[in-house]
mmCIF file of C-alpha atoms and ligand atoms in Angstrom:
data_model
loop_
_atom_site.group_PDB
_atom_site.id
_atom_site.type_symbol
_atom_site.label_atom_id
_atom_site.label_comp_id
_atom_site.label_asym_id
_atom_site.label_seq_id
_atom_site.Cartn_x
_atom_site.Cartn_y
_atom_site.Cartn_z
ATOM 1 C CA MET A 1 31.002 144.047 -14.006
ATOM 2 C CA ALA A 2 31.746 140.794 -15.711
ATOM 3 C CA LEU A 3 32.098 141.830 -19.140
ATOM 4 C CA LEU A 4 34.484 144.587 -18.394
ATOM 5 C CA ASN A 5 36.791 142.492 -16.752
ATOM 6 C CA ASP A 6 36.824 139.814 -19.345
ATOM 7 C CA ILE A 7 38.258 142.344 -21.716
ATOM 8 C CA GLU A 8 41.600 142.167 -20.356
ATOM 9 C CA PRO A 9 42.627 138.334 -20.316
ATOM 10 C CA LEU A 10 41.018 137.765 -23.765
ATOM 11 C CA LYS A 11 43.221 140.289 -25.285
ATOM 12 C CA GLN A 12 46.121 138.854 -23.881
ATOM 13 C CA SER A 13 45.235 135.428 -24.999
ATOM 14 C CA ALA A 14 44.367 136.673 -28.596
ATOM 15 C CA LEU A 15 47.731 138.813 -28.771
ATOM 16 C CA THR A 16 49.781 135.685 -27.517
ATOM 17 C CA GLU A 17 48.342 133.695 -30.287
ATOM 18 C CA LEU A 18 48.538 136.319 -32.993
ATOM 19 C CA LYS A 19 52.376 136.932 -32.416
ATOM 20 C CA ASN A 20 53.051 133.305 -32.073
ATOM 21 C CA ALA A 21 51.236 132.216 -35.480
ATOM 22 C CA PRO A 22 53.628 130.154 -37.122
ATOM 23 C CA ASP A 23 52.652 131.023 -40.813
ATOM 24 C CA LEU A 24 50.328 133.213 -42.937
ATOM 25 C CA ALA A 25 47.752 130.300 -43.000
ATOM 26 C CA ALA A 26 48.207 130.066 -39.237
ATOM 27 C CA LEU A 27 47.544 134.079 -38.684
ATOM 28 C CA GLU A 28 44.372 134.089 -40.843
ATOM 29 C CA GLN A 29 43.289 131.236 -38.955
ATOM 30 C CA THR A 30 43.887 132.810 -35.565
ATOM 31 C CA LYS A 31 42.323 136.190 -37.029
ATOM 32 C CA GLY A 32 38.967 134.574 -37.655
ATOM 33 C CA ALA A 33 39.203 132.858 -34.237
ATOM 34 C CA TRP A 34 39.252 136.049 -32.282
ATOM 35 C CA ILE A 35 37.865 139.429 -34.518
ATOM 36 C CA GLY A 36 36.541 137.436 -37.301
ATOM 37 C CA PRO A 37 32.513 137.755 -37.409
ATOM 38 C CA HIS A 38 32.282 134.562 -34.949
ATOM 39 C CA GLY A 39 35.462 135.364 -33.121
ATOM 40 C CA LYS A 40 35.509 135.195 -29.320
ATOM 41 C CA PHE A 41 36.237 138.857 -29.421
ATOM 42 C CA THR A 42 33.405 139.821 -31.951
ATOM 43 C CA ALA A 43 31.323 137.733 -29.267
ATOM 44 C CA LEU A 44 32.098 140.239 -26.275
ATOM 45 C CA LEU A 45 30.830 143.268 -29.075
ATOM 46 C CA LYS A 46 27.741 141.447 -29.082
ATOM 47 C CA GLN A 47 27.262 141.432 -25.582
ATOM 48 C CA LEU A 48 27.408 145.015 -25.173
ATOM 49 C CA GLY A 49 23.636 145.082 -25.745
ATOM 50 C CA THR A 50 22.915 143.335 -22.761
ATOM 51 C CA LEU A 51 24.449 146.087 -20.341
ATOM 52 C CA SER A 52 22.647 148.947 -18.603
ATOM 53 C CA LYS A 53 22.998 152.456 -19.965
ATOM 54 C CA GLU A 54 25.210 153.352 -17.450
ATOM 55 C CA GLU A 55 27.812 150.437 -18.133
ATOM 56 C CA LYS A 56 27.895 150.471 -21.798
ATOM 57 C CA PRO A 57 30.467 153.669 -22.680
ATOM 58 C CA ALA A 58 33.039 152.249 -20.365
ATOM 59 C CA ALA A 59 32.582 149.016 -21.691
ATOM 60 C CA GLY A 60 32.642 149.893 -25.517
ATOM 61 C CA LYS A 61 35.608 152.401 -25.553
ATOM 62 C CA ALA A 62 37.731 149.467 -23.690
ATOM 63 C CA ILE A 63 36.498 146.596 -26.095
ATOM 64 C CA ASN A 64 37.106 149.214 -29.032
ATOM 65 C CA ALA A 65 40.847 150.142 -27.838
ATOM 66 C CA ALA A 66 41.315 146.266 -27.363
ATOM 67 C CA LYS A 67 40.337 145.497 -30.993
ATOM 68 C CA ALA A 68 42.544 148.261 -32.271
ATOM 69 C CA GLU A 69 45.484 146.863 -30.226
ATOM 70 C CA LEU A 70 44.815 143.331 -31.942
ATOM 71 C CA GLU A 71 44.440 144.941 -35.136
ATOM 72 C CA ALA A 72 48.043 146.369 -35.080
ATOM 73 C CA ALA A 73 49.130 142.986 -33.414
ATOM 74 C CA LEU A 74 48.145 141.484 -36.488
ATOM 75 C CA ALA A 75 49.454 143.661 -39.273
ATOM 76 C CA GLU A 76 52.536 143.389 -37.372
ATOM 77 C CA ARG A 77 52.864 139.734 -37.582
ATOM 78 C CA ARG A 78 51.467 139.615 -40.923
ATOM 79 C CA SER A 79 54.271 141.927 -42.385
ATOM 80 C CA GLU A 80 56.838 139.804 -40.655
ATOM 81 C CA LEU A 81 55.409 136.233 -42.054
ATOM 82 C CA GLU A 82 55.426 137.556 -45.454
ATOM 83 C CA LEU A 83 58.686 138.831 -45.755
ATOM 84 C CA LYS A 84 60.226 135.254 -43.938
ATOM 85 C CA ALA A 85 57.769 133.686 -46.812
ATOM 86 C CA ALA A 86 59.776 135.704 -49.155
ATOM 87 C CA LEU A 87 63.189 134.950 -48.380
ATOM 88 C CA PRO A 88 64.920 132.110 -49.939
ATOM 89 C CA LYS A 89 64.552 128.221 -48.232
ATOM 90 C CA GLU A 90 67.824 127.533 -48.695
ATOM 91 C CA PRO A 91 70.973 129.475 -46.925
ATOM 92 C CA ILE A 92 72.515 131.696 -49.619
ATOM 93 C CA ASP A 93 76.095 131.384 -51.290
ATOM 94 C CA PHE A 94 77.353 134.538 -51.268
ATOM 95 C CA SER A 95 80.408 133.479 -53.269
ATOM 96 C CA ALA A 96 78.001 132.598 -56.249
ATOM 97 C CA PRO A 97 78.872 134.902 -59.176
ATOM 98 C CA GLY A 98 76.274 137.875 -59.445
ATOM 99 C CA ARG A 99 73.435 138.012 -62.157
ATOM 100 C CA ARG A 100 75.248 140.364 -64.603
ATOM 101 C CA ARG A 101 73.795 143.110 -66.958
ATOM 102 C CA ALA A 102 75.000 142.087 -70.541
ATOM 103 C CA LEU A 103 77.012 144.723 -72.363
ATOM 104 C CA GLY A 104 75.830 145.915 -75.534
ATOM 105 C CA LYS A 105 77.724 145.927 -78.721
ATOM 106 C CA LEU A 106 78.142 147.763 -82.184
ATOM 107 C CA HIS A 107 76.281 145.789 -85.007
ATOM 108 C CA PRO A 108 79.039 144.028 -87.177
ATOM 109 C CA LEU A 109 78.082 146.518 -90.050
ATOM 110 C CA THR A 110 78.585 149.174 -87.835
ATOM 111 C CA GLN A 111 82.056 148.103 -87.046
ATOM 112 C CA VAL A 112 83.046 147.311 -90.697
ATOM 113 C CA THR A 113 81.768 150.964 -91.384
ATOM 114 C CA GLU A 114 83.846 152.461 -88.514
ATOM 115 C CA ASP A 115 86.865 150.654 -89.468
ATOM 116 C CA ILE A 116 87.022 151.762 -93.148
ATOM 117 C CA VAL A 117 86.276 155.449 -92.089
ATOM 118 C CA ARG A 118 88.924 155.393 -89.917
ATOM 119 C CA SER A 119 91.418 154.271 -92.330
ATOM 120 C CA PHE A 120 90.080 156.984 -94.683
ATOM 121 C CA ARG A 121 90.073 159.993 -92.143
ATOM 122 C CA LYS A 122 93.992 159.135 -91.683
ATOM 123 C CA ILE A 123 94.723 160.137 -95.488
ATOM 124 C CA GLY A 124 92.352 162.770 -95.160
ATOM 125 C CA PHE A 125 89.185 162.114 -96.103
ATOM 126 C CA VAL A 126 86.044 163.417 -94.119
ATOM 127 C CA VAL A 127 82.670 161.801 -93.787
ATOM 128 C CA ALA A 128 79.592 163.286 -95.740
ATOM 129 C CA ASP A 129 75.638 162.569 -95.543
ATOM 130 C CA GLY A 130 72.900 162.823 -98.009
ATOM 131 C CA PRO A 131 69.427 161.941 -98.158
ATOM 132 C CA GLU A 132 67.955 158.246 -98.499
ATOM 133 C CA ILE A 133 64.970 160.097 -100.000
ATOM 134 C CA GLU A 134 66.449 160.922 -103.058
ATOM 135 C CA ASP A 135 65.205 162.483 -105.986
ATOM 136 C CA GLU A 136 65.520 161.293 -109.807
ATOM 137 C CA TYR A 137 67.998 164.059 -110.824
ATOM 138 C CA HIS A 138 70.460 163.414 -108.075
ATOM 139 C CA CYS A 139 70.466 159.588 -108.344
ATOM 140 C CA PHE A 140 70.342 159.236 -112.077
ATOM 141 C CA ASP A 141 70.295 162.315 -114.027
ATOM 142 C CA ALA A 142 73.167 164.014 -112.535
ATOM 143 C CA LEU A 143 75.337 161.145 -112.544
ATOM 144 C CA ASN A 144 74.790 161.181 -116.193
ATOM 145 C CA THR A 145 72.833 158.055 -116.303
ATOM 146 C CA PRO A 146 70.252 158.558 -118.881
ATOM 147 C CA ALA A 147 66.389 157.910 -118.304
ATOM 148 C CA ASP A 148 66.564 154.941 -120.396
ATOM 149 C CA HIS A 149 69.045 153.428 -118.261
ATOM 150 C CA PRO A 150 67.930 149.785 -117.047
ATOM 151 C CA ALA A 151 69.135 151.415 -113.437
ATOM 152 C CA ARG A 152 66.222 153.102 -113.343
ATOM 153 C CA ASP A 153 63.521 150.587 -113.880
ATOM 154 C CA THR A 154 60.910 150.592 -111.561
ATOM 155 C CA GLN A 155 62.177 146.789 -111.010
ATOM 156 C CA ASP A 156 65.189 148.065 -109.402
ATOM 157 C CA THR A 157 63.854 151.359 -107.921
ATOM 158 C CA PHE A 158 61.571 152.197 -105.119
ATOM 159 C CA TYR A 159 59.647 155.240 -106.752
ATOM 160 C CA LEU A 160 57.481 157.293 -104.049
ATOM 161 C CA ALA A 161 54.763 159.390 -104.821
ATOM 162 C CA LYS A 162 55.144 163.091 -104.861
ATOM 163 C CA PRO A 163 53.113 165.246 -102.275
ATOM 164 C CA GLU A 164 50.887 167.929 -103.558
ATOM 165 C CA ASN A 165 52.632 170.618 -102.423
ATOM 166 C CA SER A 166 56.116 169.396 -104.138
ATOM 167 C CA GLN A 167 58.855 172.040 -104.955
ATOM 168 C CA LEU A 168 60.108 169.109 -107.349
ATOM 169 C CA PRO A 169 59.602 170.090 -111.217
ATOM 170 C CA ALA A 170 57.237 167.949 -113.180
ATOM 171 C CA SER A 171 60.634 166.104 -114.411
ATOM 172 C CA ASN A 172 61.668 164.706 -111.399
ATOM 173 C CA SER A 173 60.580 162.504 -108.975
ATOM 174 C CA TYR A 174 60.992 161.051 -105.654
ATOM 175 C CA LEU A 175 62.944 157.635 -104.831
ATOM 176 C CA LEU A 176 64.659 155.869 -102.363
ATOM 177 C CA ARG A 177 68.334 156.054 -103.347
ATOM 178 C CA THR A 178 69.984 153.467 -104.905
ATOM 179 C CA HIS A 179 73.024 153.959 -104.349
ATOM 180 C CA THR A 180 75.382 156.735 -102.363
ATOM 181 C CA SER A 181 76.517 157.847 -105.344
ATOM 182 C CA SER A 182 74.040 160.870 -105.305
ATOM 183 C CA VAL A 183 75.724 162.247 -102.411
ATOM 184 C CA GLN A 184 78.809 162.976 -104.695
ATOM 185 C CA ILE A 185 76.314 165.757 -106.494
ATOM 186 C CA ARG A 186 75.077 166.706 -103.648
ATOM 187 C CA VAL A 187 78.598 167.437 -102.028
ATOM 188 C CA MET A 188 79.837 169.589 -104.998
ATOM 189 C CA GLU A 189 76.806 171.038 -105.698
ATOM 190 C CA LYS A 190 77.406 172.549 -102.522
ATOM 191 C CA GLN A 191 81.031 172.959 -102.258
ATOM 192 C CA LYS A 192 84.012 174.136 -104.210
ATOM 193 C CA PRO A 193 86.554 171.844 -105.144
ATOM 194 C CA PRO A 194 89.099 170.192 -103.723
ATOM 195 C CA ILE A 195 86.999 167.648 -102.226
ATOM 196 C CA ARG A 196 87.845 164.446 -100.583
ATOM 197 C CA ILE A 197 84.843 162.839 -98.874
ATOM 198 C CA ILE A 198 83.668 159.163 -97.826
ATOM 199 C CA VAL A 199 79.813 158.904 -97.702
ATOM 200 C CA PRO A 200 78.814 155.421 -95.663
ATOM 201 C CA GLY A 201 75.169 155.139 -95.651
ATOM 202 C CA ARG A 202 71.902 153.014 -96.761
ATOM 203 C CA CYS A 203 70.527 152.434 -99.921
ATOM 204 C CA TYR A 204 67.569 150.468 -101.226
ATOM 205 C CA ARG A 205 66.448 148.354 -104.195
ATOM 206 C CA ARG A 206 63.529 146.319 -105.283
ATOM 207 C CA ASP A 207 65.270 143.019 -104.732
ATOM 208 C CA ASN A 208 63.618 140.049 -103.091
ATOM 209 C CA ALA A 209 65.923 138.791 -100.154
ATOM 210 C CA ASP A 210 67.998 136.202 -100.573
ATOM 211 C CA ALA A 211 71.702 134.843 -98.966
ATOM 212 C CA THR A 212 73.127 137.556 -101.155
ATOM 213 C CA HIS A 213 70.512 140.314 -101.530
ATOM 214 C CA ASN A 214 68.272 142.368 -99.334
ATOM 215 C CA PRO A 215 66.278 145.138 -100.511
ATOM 216 C CA THR A 216 68.129 147.387 -97.705
ATOM 217 C CA PHE A 217 71.964 147.394 -97.584
ATOM 218 C CA HIS A 218 74.909 149.560 -96.894
ATOM 219 C CA GLN A 219 77.432 151.213 -99.312
ATOM 220 C CA ILE A 220 80.355 153.496 -98.662
ATOM 221 C CA GLU A 221 81.099 156.174 -101.388
ATOM 222 C CA GLY A 222 84.335 158.033 -102.128
ATOM 223 C CA LEU A 223 84.782 160.829 -104.109
ATOM 224 C CA TYR A 224 88.364 162.824 -104.485
ATOM 225 C CA VAL A 225 88.466 166.033 -106.598
ATOM 226 C CA ASP A 226 91.207 167.985 -107.129
ATOM 227 C CA LYS A 227 93.932 169.374 -109.952
ATOM 228 C CA GLY A 228 95.539 166.511 -111.909
ATOM 229 C CA VAL A 229 94.560 163.360 -110.190
ATOM 230 C CA THR A 230 95.384 159.934 -111.877
ATOM 231 C CA VAL A 231 94.205 156.503 -111.945
ATOM 232 C CA GLY A 232 97.510 156.005 -110.067
ATOM 233 C CA ASP A 233 95.887 157.969 -107.200
ATOM 234 C CA LEU A 234 92.916 155.902 -107.173
ATOM 235 C CA LYS A 235 94.648 152.822 -107.244
ATOM 236 C CA GLY A 236 96.768 153.732 -104.452
ATOM 237 C CA THR A 237 94.124 154.910 -102.186
ATOM 238 C CA VAL A 238 92.102 152.024 -102.334
ATOM 239 C CA GLU A 239 95.088 149.623 -102.003
ATOM 240 C CA PHE A 240 96.133 151.184 -98.673
ATOM 241 C CA VAL A 241 92.561 151.134 -97.388
ATOM 242 C CA PHE A 242 91.822 147.473 -98.132
ATOM 243 C CA LYS A 243 95.040 146.390 -96.800
ATOM 244 C CA GLU A 244 93.978 148.324 -93.523
ATOM 245 C CA VAL A 245 90.976 146.830 -93.621
ATOM 246 C CA LEU A 246 91.372 143.164 -95.291
ATOM 247 C CA GLY A 247 94.769 142.358 -94.242
ATOM 248 C CA VAL A 248 98.202 143.427 -95.192
ATOM 249 C CA GLU A 249 98.525 140.058 -97.582
ATOM 250 C CA THR A 250 95.242 141.792 -99.394
ATOM 251 C CA LYS A 251 95.847 142.060 -102.996
ATOM 252 C CA ILE A 252 93.630 144.030 -105.638
ATOM 253 C CA ARG A 253 93.398 144.396 -109.531
ATOM 254 C CA PHE A 254 91.514 146.501 -111.566
ATOM 255 C CA ARG A 255 89.369 145.347 -114.591
ATOM 256 C CA PRO A 256 87.706 147.563 -117.210
ATOM 257 C CA HIS A 257 84.102 148.213 -116.700
ATOM 258 C CA TYR A 258 81.152 150.871 -117.595
ATOM 259 C CA PHE A 259 79.527 153.496 -115.270
ATOM 260 C CA SER A 260 77.843 156.407 -116.442
ATOM 261 C CA TYR A 261 79.588 158.812 -114.108
ATOM 262 C CA THR A 262 82.970 157.396 -114.599
ATOM 263 C CA GLU A 263 85.410 157.413 -117.610
ATOM 264 C CA PRO A 264 87.238 155.451 -117.779
ATOM 265 C CA SER A 265 85.719 152.880 -115.266
ATOM 266 C CA PHE A 266 86.906 149.997 -113.220
ATOM 267 C CA GLU A 267 85.539 146.899 -111.237
ATOM 268 C CA ILE A 268 87.972 146.518 -108.371
ATOM 269 C CA ASP A 269 88.464 142.354 -107.430
ATOM 270 C CA PHE A 270 90.695 141.426 -104.416
ATOM 271 C CA SER A 271 92.597 138.434 -103.210
ATOM 272 C CA ASN A 272 93.538 137.293 -99.938
ATOM 273 C CA ALA A 273 93.546 134.436 -97.718
ATOM 274 C CA LEU A 274 89.623 134.689 -97.196
ATOM 275 C CA VAL A 275 88.852 134.520 -101.266
ATOM 276 C CA LYS A 276 91.435 131.272 -101.425
ATOM 277 C CA LYS A 277 89.014 129.888 -98.632
ATOM 278 C CA LEU A 278 86.201 130.385 -100.980
ATOM 279 C CA GLY A 279 88.037 128.562 -103.816
ATOM 280 C CA LYS A 280 88.433 131.456 -105.750
ATOM 281 C CA GLU A 281 91.321 133.560 -107.007
ATOM 282 C CA TRP A 282 89.746 136.842 -106.940
ATOM 283 C CA LEU A 283 86.528 138.326 -105.495
ATOM 284 C CA GLU A 284 84.970 141.389 -107.344
ATOM 285 C CA ILE A 285 84.451 144.251 -104.349
ATOM 286 C CA ALA A 286 83.735 147.570 -105.782
ATOM 287 C CA GLY A 287 83.223 149.782 -108.713
ATOM 288 C CA CYS A 288 85.145 152.975 -109.361
ATOM 289 C CA GLY A 289 86.836 155.241 -112.077
ATOM 290 C CA MET A 290 87.652 158.890 -112.834
ATOM 291 C CA VAL A 291 84.586 161.462 -112.656
ATOM 292 C CA HIS A 292 83.326 161.981 -115.664
ATOM 293 C CA PRO A 293 83.509 165.771 -117.273
ATOM 294 C CA GLN A 294 79.735 165.784 -117.834
ATOM 295 C CA VAL A 295 79.189 165.419 -114.228
ATOM 296 C CA PHE A 296 81.476 167.603 -113.260
ATOM 297 C CA GLU A 297 79.606 170.053 -116.019
ATOM 298 C CA ASN A 298 76.443 169.255 -114.101
ATOM 299 C CA VAL A 299 77.665 170.579 -110.975
ATOM 300 C CA GLY A 300 79.407 173.587 -112.091
ATOM 301 C CA TYR A 301 82.901 172.470 -112.209
ATOM 302 C CA ASP A 302 85.453 173.244 -114.992
ATOM 303 C CA PRO A 303 86.372 170.057 -116.194
ATOM 304 C CA GLU A 304 89.400 171.583 -117.856
ATOM 305 C CA ILE A 305 90.645 172.625 -114.676
ATOM 306 C CA TRP A 306 89.143 169.940 -112.149
ATOM 307 C CA THR A 307 90.039 166.225 -112.286
ATOM 308 C CA GLY A 308 88.884 163.255 -109.795
ATOM 309 C CA TRP A 309 88.084 159.782 -109.050
ATOM 310 C CA ALA A 310 84.947 158.105 -107.040
ATOM 311 C CA PHE A 311 84.279 154.632 -106.101
ATOM 312 C CA GLY A 312 81.094 152.638 -104.323
ATOM 313 C CA PHE A 313 81.108 149.478 -102.443
ATOM 314 C CA GLY A 314 78.505 147.385 -100.613
ATOM 315 C CA ILE A 315 79.545 147.346 -96.275
ATOM 316 C CA GLU A 316 77.604 143.811 -96.200
ATOM 317 C CA ARG A 317 79.973 141.953 -98.870
ATOM 318 C CA ILE A 318 83.189 143.261 -96.965
ATOM 319 C CA ALA A 319 81.581 142.129 -93.539
ATOM 320 C CA MET A 320 80.487 138.726 -95.197
ATOM 321 C CA LEU A 321 83.838 138.024 -96.069
ATOM 322 C CA ARG A 322 85.877 139.292 -93.092
ATOM 323 C CA TYR A 323 83.824 137.241 -90.401
ATOM 324 C CA GLY A 324 83.005 134.290 -93.109
ATOM 325 C CA ILE A 325 79.056 134.733 -92.970
ATOM 326 C CA ASN A 326 77.293 133.400 -95.435
ATOM 327 C CA ASP A 327 73.675 134.722 -95.566
ATOM 328 C CA ILE A 328 73.310 138.530 -95.968
ATOM 329 C CA ARG A 329 69.833 138.328 -93.822
ATOM 330 C CA LEU A 330 71.347 137.544 -90.565
ATOM 331 C CA PHE A 331 72.343 141.074 -90.510
ATOM 332 C CA TYR A 332 69.225 142.343 -90.255
ATOM 333 C CA GLU A 333 67.212 139.800 -88.382
ATOM 334 C CA ASN A 334 68.603 141.026 -84.956
ATOM 335 C CA ASP A 335 69.186 137.922 -83.484
ATOM 336 C CA VAL A 336 71.302 138.630 -79.991
ATOM 337 C CA ARG A 337 72.686 135.240 -80.566
ATOM 338 C CA PHE A 338 74.233 136.263 -83.861
ATOM 339 C CA LEU A 339 75.141 139.953 -82.757
ATOM 340 C CA LYS A 340 77.006 138.533 -79.598
ATOM 341 C CA GLU A 341 79.445 136.601 -81.995
ATOM 342 C CA PHE A 342 81.446 140.075 -83.196
HETATM 343 N N1 DAH B 1 77.202 153.140 -107.605
HETATM 344 C C1 DAH B 1 77.792 152.016 -108.364
HETATM 345 C C2 DAH B 1 76.945 151.069 -107.502
HETATM 346 O O1 DAH B 1 75.846 151.056 -106.712
HETATM 347 C C3 DAH B 1 79.170 151.779 -107.595
HETATM 348 C C4 DAH B 1 79.947 152.862 -108.106
HETATM 349 C C5 DAH B 1 80.861 152.330 -109.156
HETATM 350 C C6 DAH B 1 80.196 153.985 -107.247
HETATM 351 C C7 DAH B 1 81.467 153.655 -109.779
HETATM 352 C C8 DAH B 1 81.194 154.931 -107.620
HETATM 353 C C9 DAH B 1 81.675 154.360 -109.185
HETATM 354 O O2 DAH B 1 81.495 156.033 -107.457
HETATM 355 O O3 DAH B 1 82.692 155.440 -109.563
HETATM 356 O O4 DAH B 1 76.978 149.514 -108.032
#
């Protein structure tokens, strides 16, 4: 039977060609030439019809077996060639440096905050926290800031709608805290004196963003309550921390000021080489004072027994000075090229 005898030599030639195809394109062509619709092997299948009934089964079986072998050879050569195509054309330089995964870093504001907190921890302060969604009472009233005070203006403060099921009395409303001072009240409401806390946190004001303002910013609040606390304690503490954070040659001075929750109140100015580089002698950095007796009354502390001081300052301001940054908005853009600098 001629057909049956043709199968083996045809298969051998096809196998040789498939195995030796030099690339993927040549392989596809070879495939077409043998087992495509017009391929030489396919032609054999078509001749099956011309065979007698007795010859057909054996021939059909042989052809199918040979075809399966060719398809397996095709698949094997294809994966070989695909792998070869994926390999680099040039020889690899094994001494070249690898591609490193870049390590992340702490944000400069976080670094400054951690430095300040670390410094306060050395002298016995602990970190306290409070809600960023505050209410008017804790942000203003309890801090002795009257309802007609400009700080409460809708121009300065983001007020929030009161939910229907709110527990808050009608006279009180929700807002985004404008300073971390509200946490003074939250802590004193819950804890008995003495108190030594530091409160880093995010604050919000209705400011338009420019080089020195941003509607979201960060503050650090400090509160110290004990018996017989003096302005001298306040000054000594502030001086210790500022020298740690901004350098030993840093000088500070207190200027009289007004805050409704402290009496007397001061603004703190500092001076060092950085400030002089800006062409100034002193730079205002923080507000502070002795806790107002009314604030103690509001939280149920007896002002005849307890005394204390508080301060608050902006973290961005310190970070800008420390790193020589001239636009506050850079802190919030999360541009990796900026963040990598610190
Ligand atoms: N809360 C003030 C502000 O946002 C800063 C401040 C001043 C905080 C005096 C205090 C303080 O605790 O005693 O500008």
